[in-house]
Coordinates of C-alpha atoms in Angstrom, one line a residue:
M310 CA 16.7 -7.0 31.5
T311 CA 13.9 -5.2 30.1
I312 CA 11.6 -5.3 27.7
T313 CA 12.4 -2.9 25.7
Q314 CA 16.1 -4.6 25.3
L315 CA 14.6 -7.5 24.8
T316 CA 12.3 -6.4 21.8
A317 CA 15.4 -4.9 20.0
F318 CA 17.2 -8.1 20.3
L319 CA 14.1 -9.9 18.6
A320 CA 14.2 -7.0 15.9
A321 CA 18.4 -7.4 15.1
L322 CA 17.6 -11.3 15.4
E323 CA 14.5 -10.9 12.6
H324 CA 16.1 -8.4 10.5
G325 CA 19.8 -9.4 10.4
S326 CA 21.3 -6.1 11.2
F327 CA 20.8 -3.1 13.7
T328 CA 20.2 -0.5 11.0
A329 CA 17.2 -2.4 9.4
A330 CA 16.2 -3.1 12.9
A331 CA 16.0 0.2 13.9
T332 CA 13.9 1.1 11.0
N333 CA 11.4 -1.3 12.2
L334 CA 11.4 -0.1 15.7
T335 CA 11.3 3.6 14.5
M336 CA 14.4 3.7 16.9
T337 CA 18.2 5.2 15.7
Q338 CA 21.3 2.6 14.9
A339 CA 23.1 3.7 17.7
S340 CA 20.2 3.3 20.4
V341 CA 19.1 -0.6 19.7
S342 CA 23.2 -1.2 19.4
E343 CA 23.2 -0.3 22.9
L344 CA 19.9 -2.0 24.0
V345 CA 21.8 -5.1 22.6
A346 CA 24.9 -4.3 24.0
R347 CA 23.6 -3.8 27.3
L348 CA 21.6 -7.2 27.1
E349 CA 24.5 -8.9 26.6
R350 CA 26.7 -7.1 29.6
E351 CA 23.7 -7.8 32.2
L352 CA 23.5 -11.8 30.8
G353 CA 27.7 -11.8 30.5
V354 CA 27.4 -13.9 26.9
T355 CA 27.7 -12.6 23.6
L356 CA 24.6 -12.1 20.8
F357 CA 25.7 -11.2 17.6
T358 CA 28.8 -12.0 16.1
R359 CA 29.1 -8.5 14.3
G360 CA 30.1 -9.3 10.6
S361 CA 30.6 -6.6 8.0
R362 CA 27.7 -7.2 6.4
R363 CA 24.9 -8.7 8.7
L364 CA 24.7 -9.9 12.3
V365 CA 25.2 -14.1 12.9
P366 CA 23.2 -15.3 16.2
T367 CA 25.4 -17.0 18.5
A368 CA 24.1 -20.5 20.2
A369 CA 23.2 -18.4 23.1
A370 CA 21.2 -15.6 21.0
L371 CA 18.9 -19.0 19.7
E372 CA 18.7 -20.3 23.4
L373 CA 16.9 -16.6 24.2
R374 CA 14.5 -16.1 21.2
P375 CA 11.7 -18.4 22.6
H376 CA 12.1 -17.0 26.2
A377 CA 12.0 -13.4 24.9
T378 CA 9.0 -13.8 22.4
Q379 CA 7.1 -14.9 24.9
A380 CA 8.1 -12.2 27.3
V381 CA 7.5 -9.6 24.8
S382 CA 4.5 -11.1 23.5
A383 CA 3.1 -11.3 27.6
V384 CA 3.4 -7.9 27.7
Q385 CA 1.8 -6.7 24.7
N386 CA -1.1 -9.4 25.0
G387 CA -1.6 -7.9 28.9
I388 CA -1.8 -4.4 27.0
D389 CA -4.3 -5.4 24.8
T390 CA -6.3 -7.8 27.3
I391 CA -6.6 -4.5 29.6
Q392 CA -7.0 -2.4 26.8
A393 CA -10.2 -4.5 25.3
L394 CA -11.8 -5.0 28.6
T395 CA -15.2 -2.8 28.3
S396 CA -15.0 -3.6 23.9
L397 CA -12.9 -5.3 21.1
D398 CA -12.3 -2.1 19.0
R399 CA -8.7 -2.7 18.2
G400 CA -6.1 -5.3 17.7
T401 CA -4.9 -8.0 15.1
C402 CA -6.5 -11.7 15.0
T403 CA -4.4 -14.1 13.0
F404 CA -6.3 -17.7 13.1
G405 CA -5.3 -20.9 10.9
V406 CA -8.5 -23.3 9.8
L407 CA -8.3 -26.3 8.2
R408 CA -8.5 -26.5 4.5
N409 CA -12.2 -28.0 4.0
A410 CA -13.6 -25.7 6.7
A411 CA -16.6 -25.1 4.8
Y412 CA -17.5 -28.5 5.8
Y413 CA -17.5 -27.8 9.3
A414 CA -20.3 -25.3 9.2
L415 CA -17.0 -22.7 9.3
A416 CA -18.0 -20.8 6.3
D417 CA -19.2 -17.6 7.7
L418 CA -16.9 -17.5 10.5
A419 CA -14.8 -14.7 9.2
E420 CA -18.4 -12.7 8.5
T421 CA -19.5 -13.3 11.9
F422 CA -16.8 -12.7 13.5
H423 CA -15.9 -8.9 11.3
H424 CA -20.1 -8.2 12.1
R425 CA -19.2 -8.6 15.1
H426 CA -15.6 -6.6 15.9
P427 CA -15.9 -4.2 12.6
N428 CA -12.3 -2.6 14.0
V429 CA -10.3 -5.5 13.9
R430 CA -8.1 -6.6 11.5
L431 CA -9.0 -10.3 10.7
R432 CA -6.3 -12.4 9.3
L433 CA -8.0 -16.1 8.5
V434 CA -5.6 -18.9 7.1
G435 CA -7.1 -21.5 5.5
I436 CA -4.4 -24.0 4.6
N437 CA -3.7 -27.6 5.2
S438 CA -3.4 -29.1 8.7
A439 CA -0.1 -29.9 8.9
H440 CA 0.8 -26.3 7.6
V441 CA -1.3 -24.4 10.2
A442 CA 0.4 -26.4 12.9
R443 CA 3.9 -25.3 11.3
S444 CA 2.3 -21.8 11.5
I445 CA 1.3 -21.7 15.0
A446 CA 4.6 -23.4 16.4
S447 CA 7.0 -20.4 14.3
G448 CA 4.2 -17.4 15.7
E449 CA 3.1 -17.0 12.0
L450 CA -0.6 -17.6 13.3
E451 CA -1.9 -17.2 16.9
A452 CA -3.9 -20.1 17.2
G453 CA -6.2 -22.3 14.9
L454 CA -8.5 -25.0 14.2
L455 CA -7.0 -28.4 12.2
V456 CA -6.8 -31.9 12.0
L457 CA -5.1 -34.2 14.0
P458 CA -2.7 -36.2 14.2
V459 CA -0.1 -33.2 13.6
D460 CA 3.5 -32.8 15.5
E461 CA 2.4 -31.1 18.4
E462 CA 6.1 -30.2 19.9
G463 CA 6.0 -26.6 21.1
L464 CA 1.9 -26.8 20.8
E465 CA -0.9 -26.8 23.2
V466 CA -3.7 -29.0 21.7
R467 CA -7.0 -29.4 22.6
P468 CA -9.7 -31.9 20.7
L469 CA -13.0 -30.8 20.3
F470 CA -14.7 -33.7 18.2
R471 CA -14.2 -36.5 15.6
D472 CA -15.5 -37.0 12.3
E473 CA -15.3 -40.3 10.4
V474 CA -13.1 -41.2 7.4
L475 CA -15.0 -43.0 5.1
Y476 CA -13.8 -44.7 1.7
A477 CA -15.6 -43.3 -1.5
S478 CA -16.2 -45.2 -4.6
A479 CA -18.1 -44.8 -7.6
T480 CA -17.6 -48.6 -8.9
R481 CA -17.4 -50.5 -5.5
P482 CA -21.0 -52.5 -5.2
S483 CA -23.1 -50.7 -2.6
D484 CA -23.3 -54.3 -0.6
S485 CA -19.4 -54.6 -0.7
A486 CA -17.6 -55.2 3.2
P487 CA -16.3 -52.5 5.0
V488 CA -12.6 -51.6 3.6
T489 CA -9.7 -52.9 4.5
I490 CA -6.3 -51.2 4.7
E491 CA -5.2 -54.0 1.9
D492 CA -8.7 -53.0 -0.4
V493 CA -6.9 -49.3 -0.4
A494 CA -3.7 -50.7 -1.1
E495 CA -4.7 -52.5 -4.6
A496 CA -7.0 -50.0 -5.4
K497 CA -6.5 -46.9 -8.2
L498 CA -6.7 -43.7 -5.7
V499 CA -6.8 -39.9 -6.4
L500 CA -5.9 -38.3 -3.2
Y501 CA -6.2 -34.5 -2.6
D502 CA -4.1 -32.0 -0.2
A503 CA -1.4 -32.9 -3.5
F504 CA 0.9 -30.2 -1.9
A505 CA 1.0 -31.4 1.9
G506 CA 1.2 -34.7 0.8
W507 CA 1.6 -37.1 3.3
D508 CA 1.9 -34.8 5.6
D509 CA -1.6 -34.3 5.6
P510 CA -2.9 -35.9 8.8
T511 CA -5.5 -37.5 6.9
R512 CA -3.2 -39.7 5.3
R513 CA -0.8 -39.4 7.5
Q514 CA -3.2 -42.0 9.4
L515 CA -3.9 -43.9 6.5
L516 CA 0.2 -44.8 5.5
E517 CA 0.7 -45.9 8.9
R518 CA -1.7 -48.7 8.9
A519 CA -0.4 -49.9 5.7
R520 CA 3.1 -49.7 6.9
L521 CA 2.3 -51.8 9.8
R522 CA 0.6 -54.5 7.4
G523 CA 3.9 -54.2 4.9
L524 CA 2.1 -52.4 2.4
S525 CA 2.7 -49.3 0.2
I526 CA -0.1 -46.8 -1.0
E527 CA 0.5 -45.3 -4.2
P528 CA -2.3 -42.7 -5.5
A529 CA -2.9 -42.9 -8.9
V530 CA -3.8 -39.2 -9.0
E531 CA -2.9 -36.3 -6.5
V532 CA -5.2 -32.9 -6.8
E533 CA -5.2 -29.8 -4.5
N534 CA -9.1 -29.8 -3.9
V535 CA -11.4 -32.6 -2.4
E536 CA -13.9 -31.1 -5.1
T537 CA -11.6 -31.9 -7.7
A538 CA -10.7 -35.8 -6.3
L539 CA -14.4 -36.0 -5.8
S540 CA -15.4 -35.0 -10.0
L541 CA -12.8 -38.2 -10.6
V542 CA -14.2 -40.2 -8.4
A543 CA -17.7 -39.7 -9.9
A544 CA -16.7 -40.5 -13.4
G545 CA -15.5 -43.8 -12.1
A546 CA -12.1 -43.1 -12.9
A547 CA -10.5 -44.0 -9.1
D548 CA -11.8 -44.0 -5.1
T549 CA -10.7 -41.8 -2.6
I550 CA -11.3 -41.1 1.4
V551 CA -13.6 -38.7 2.7
S552 CA -15.1 -37.2 6.4
R553 CA -18.4 -38.3 7.1
S554 CA -19.0 -33.8 7.0
I555 CA -18.2 -34.0 3.4
A556 CA -19.9 -37.3 2.3
E557 CA -23.2 -35.7 3.7
S558 CA -22.6 -32.2 2.6
E559 CA -25.5 -30.9 0.4
G560 CA -23.0 -30.9 -2.9
F561 CA -21.8 -34.3 -2.7
P562 CA -21.8 -36.1 -5.6
S563 CA -25.2 -38.9 -5.7
G564 CA -23.4 -41.2 -7.5
I565 CA -20.4 -42.0 -5.0
R566 CA -21.2 -44.1 -2.5
T567 CA -19.2 -44.4 0.9
F568 CA -18.0 -47.1 3.0
P569 CA -17.0 -47.7 6.3
F570 CA -13.3 -49.0 7.3
A571 CA -13.0 -52.5 8.5
E572 CA -10.6 -50.6 11.4
P573 CA -13.1 -47.6 12.0
M574 CA -10.6 -44.0 11.0
H575 CA -11.3 -40.9 12.4
D576 CA -10.1 -37.4 11.7
T577 CA -10.3 -35.7 14.7
I578 CA -10.6 -31.6 14.6
A579 CA -8.9 -29.7 17.3
L580 CA -7.9 -25.9 18.6
V581 CA -3.9 -25.6 18.8
Q582 CA -2.2 -22.6 19.9
R583 CA 1.6 -21.9 20.6
E584 CA 2.8 -23.7 24.1
G585 CA 2.8 -21.4 27.0
M586 CA 1.4 -18.1 24.9
L587 CA -1.1 -16.1 26.2
L588 CA -3.9 -15.4 23.1
S589 CA -4.6 -11.6 22.2
P590 CA -7.8 -10.9 23.1
A591 CA -9.2 -10.8 19.3
T592 CA -8.1 -14.0 18.6
Q593 CA -8.9 -16.0 22.0
R594 CA -12.5 -14.0 20.8
L595 CA -12.0 -15.8 17.4
A596 CA -11.3 -19.1 18.6
E597 CA -14.3 -19.4 21.3
L598 CA -16.3 -18.2 17.9
A599 CA -15.0 -20.7 15.8
E600 CA -15.4 -23.7 18.5
R601 CA -18.5 -22.6 19.7
M602 CA -20.0 -22.4 16.0
L603 CA -19.2 -26.2 15.3
R604 CA -20.3 -27.7 18.7
E605 CA -23.8 -26.2 17.7
R606 CA -23.5 -27.3 14.2
V607 CA -22.1 -30.4 13.8
P608 CA -24.2 -33.3 15.0
E609 CA -23.2 -35.3 17.6
H610 CA -24.1 -38.5 15.4
Q611 CA -23.8 -40.9 12.9
G612 CA -19.8 -41.0 13.4
R613 CA -19.2 -37.3 14.3
T614 CA -18.5 -37.3 18.3
A615 CA -18.1 -34.4 20.6
L616 CA -15.2 -34.3 23.0
G617 CA -14.3 -32.7 25.9
G618 CA -16.2 -29.9 27.7

């Protein structure tokens, strides 16, 4: 079994035909077909059912795929690492960040990295943490910073710090007691990250607490951005939840008051990568930079606590 065989197998699996795989690999169709056939003979299994229009992967092919992906990736990362021993002057970095990265002092992450490594192609994706996690698990992204909890199957998760989640309102009296989950269930709410919905990690925590008490939470309004939600809260239309980092940011509306939860709730920010995969040199460097920027700029006080070393 060779890396070339595994590469041909993965290309055929992805593109659904030997012809398309050959085009992608800049090889002949006959070469790709022979590489896959040789792999099948060595393994003693059939990897594809040859249809008239499209290759159909067998159960054996689907079982082989993660191992083949890991092997090919490990070899390529090894090559990239050796080439980058003296300087990081090539390669591609694919990295995911939590939707509200700007509130965690990461707004200039791309600029800082690009200034240090101008020849590295950078793909920085900022979406909800639930979707970042899925993109890492599928191999679309190499690693990322996200909020827990997420579905961690197939992922290596390293928590970095916790950020307290607060209840935000322009109409709740300032001397009110800490907020209970019963208060939340009865309140008129505007929640953000509408596309992710209840897959959003912070929302998941809230929903789990409600379910344990036999309660339900139905937001009156759902929007995509936290800034839009805060505009509605400032107008007195509804209440919401935010992290302390957002509540203490420079642009947080002055008319909104924040309250702790009676049972404190926290977002845990973590560095996540695919289980068993080596990061490319460029992505490893970006991950180290992101972690360092977080630890330097996020104060360890007022509900924010660093985790790990």
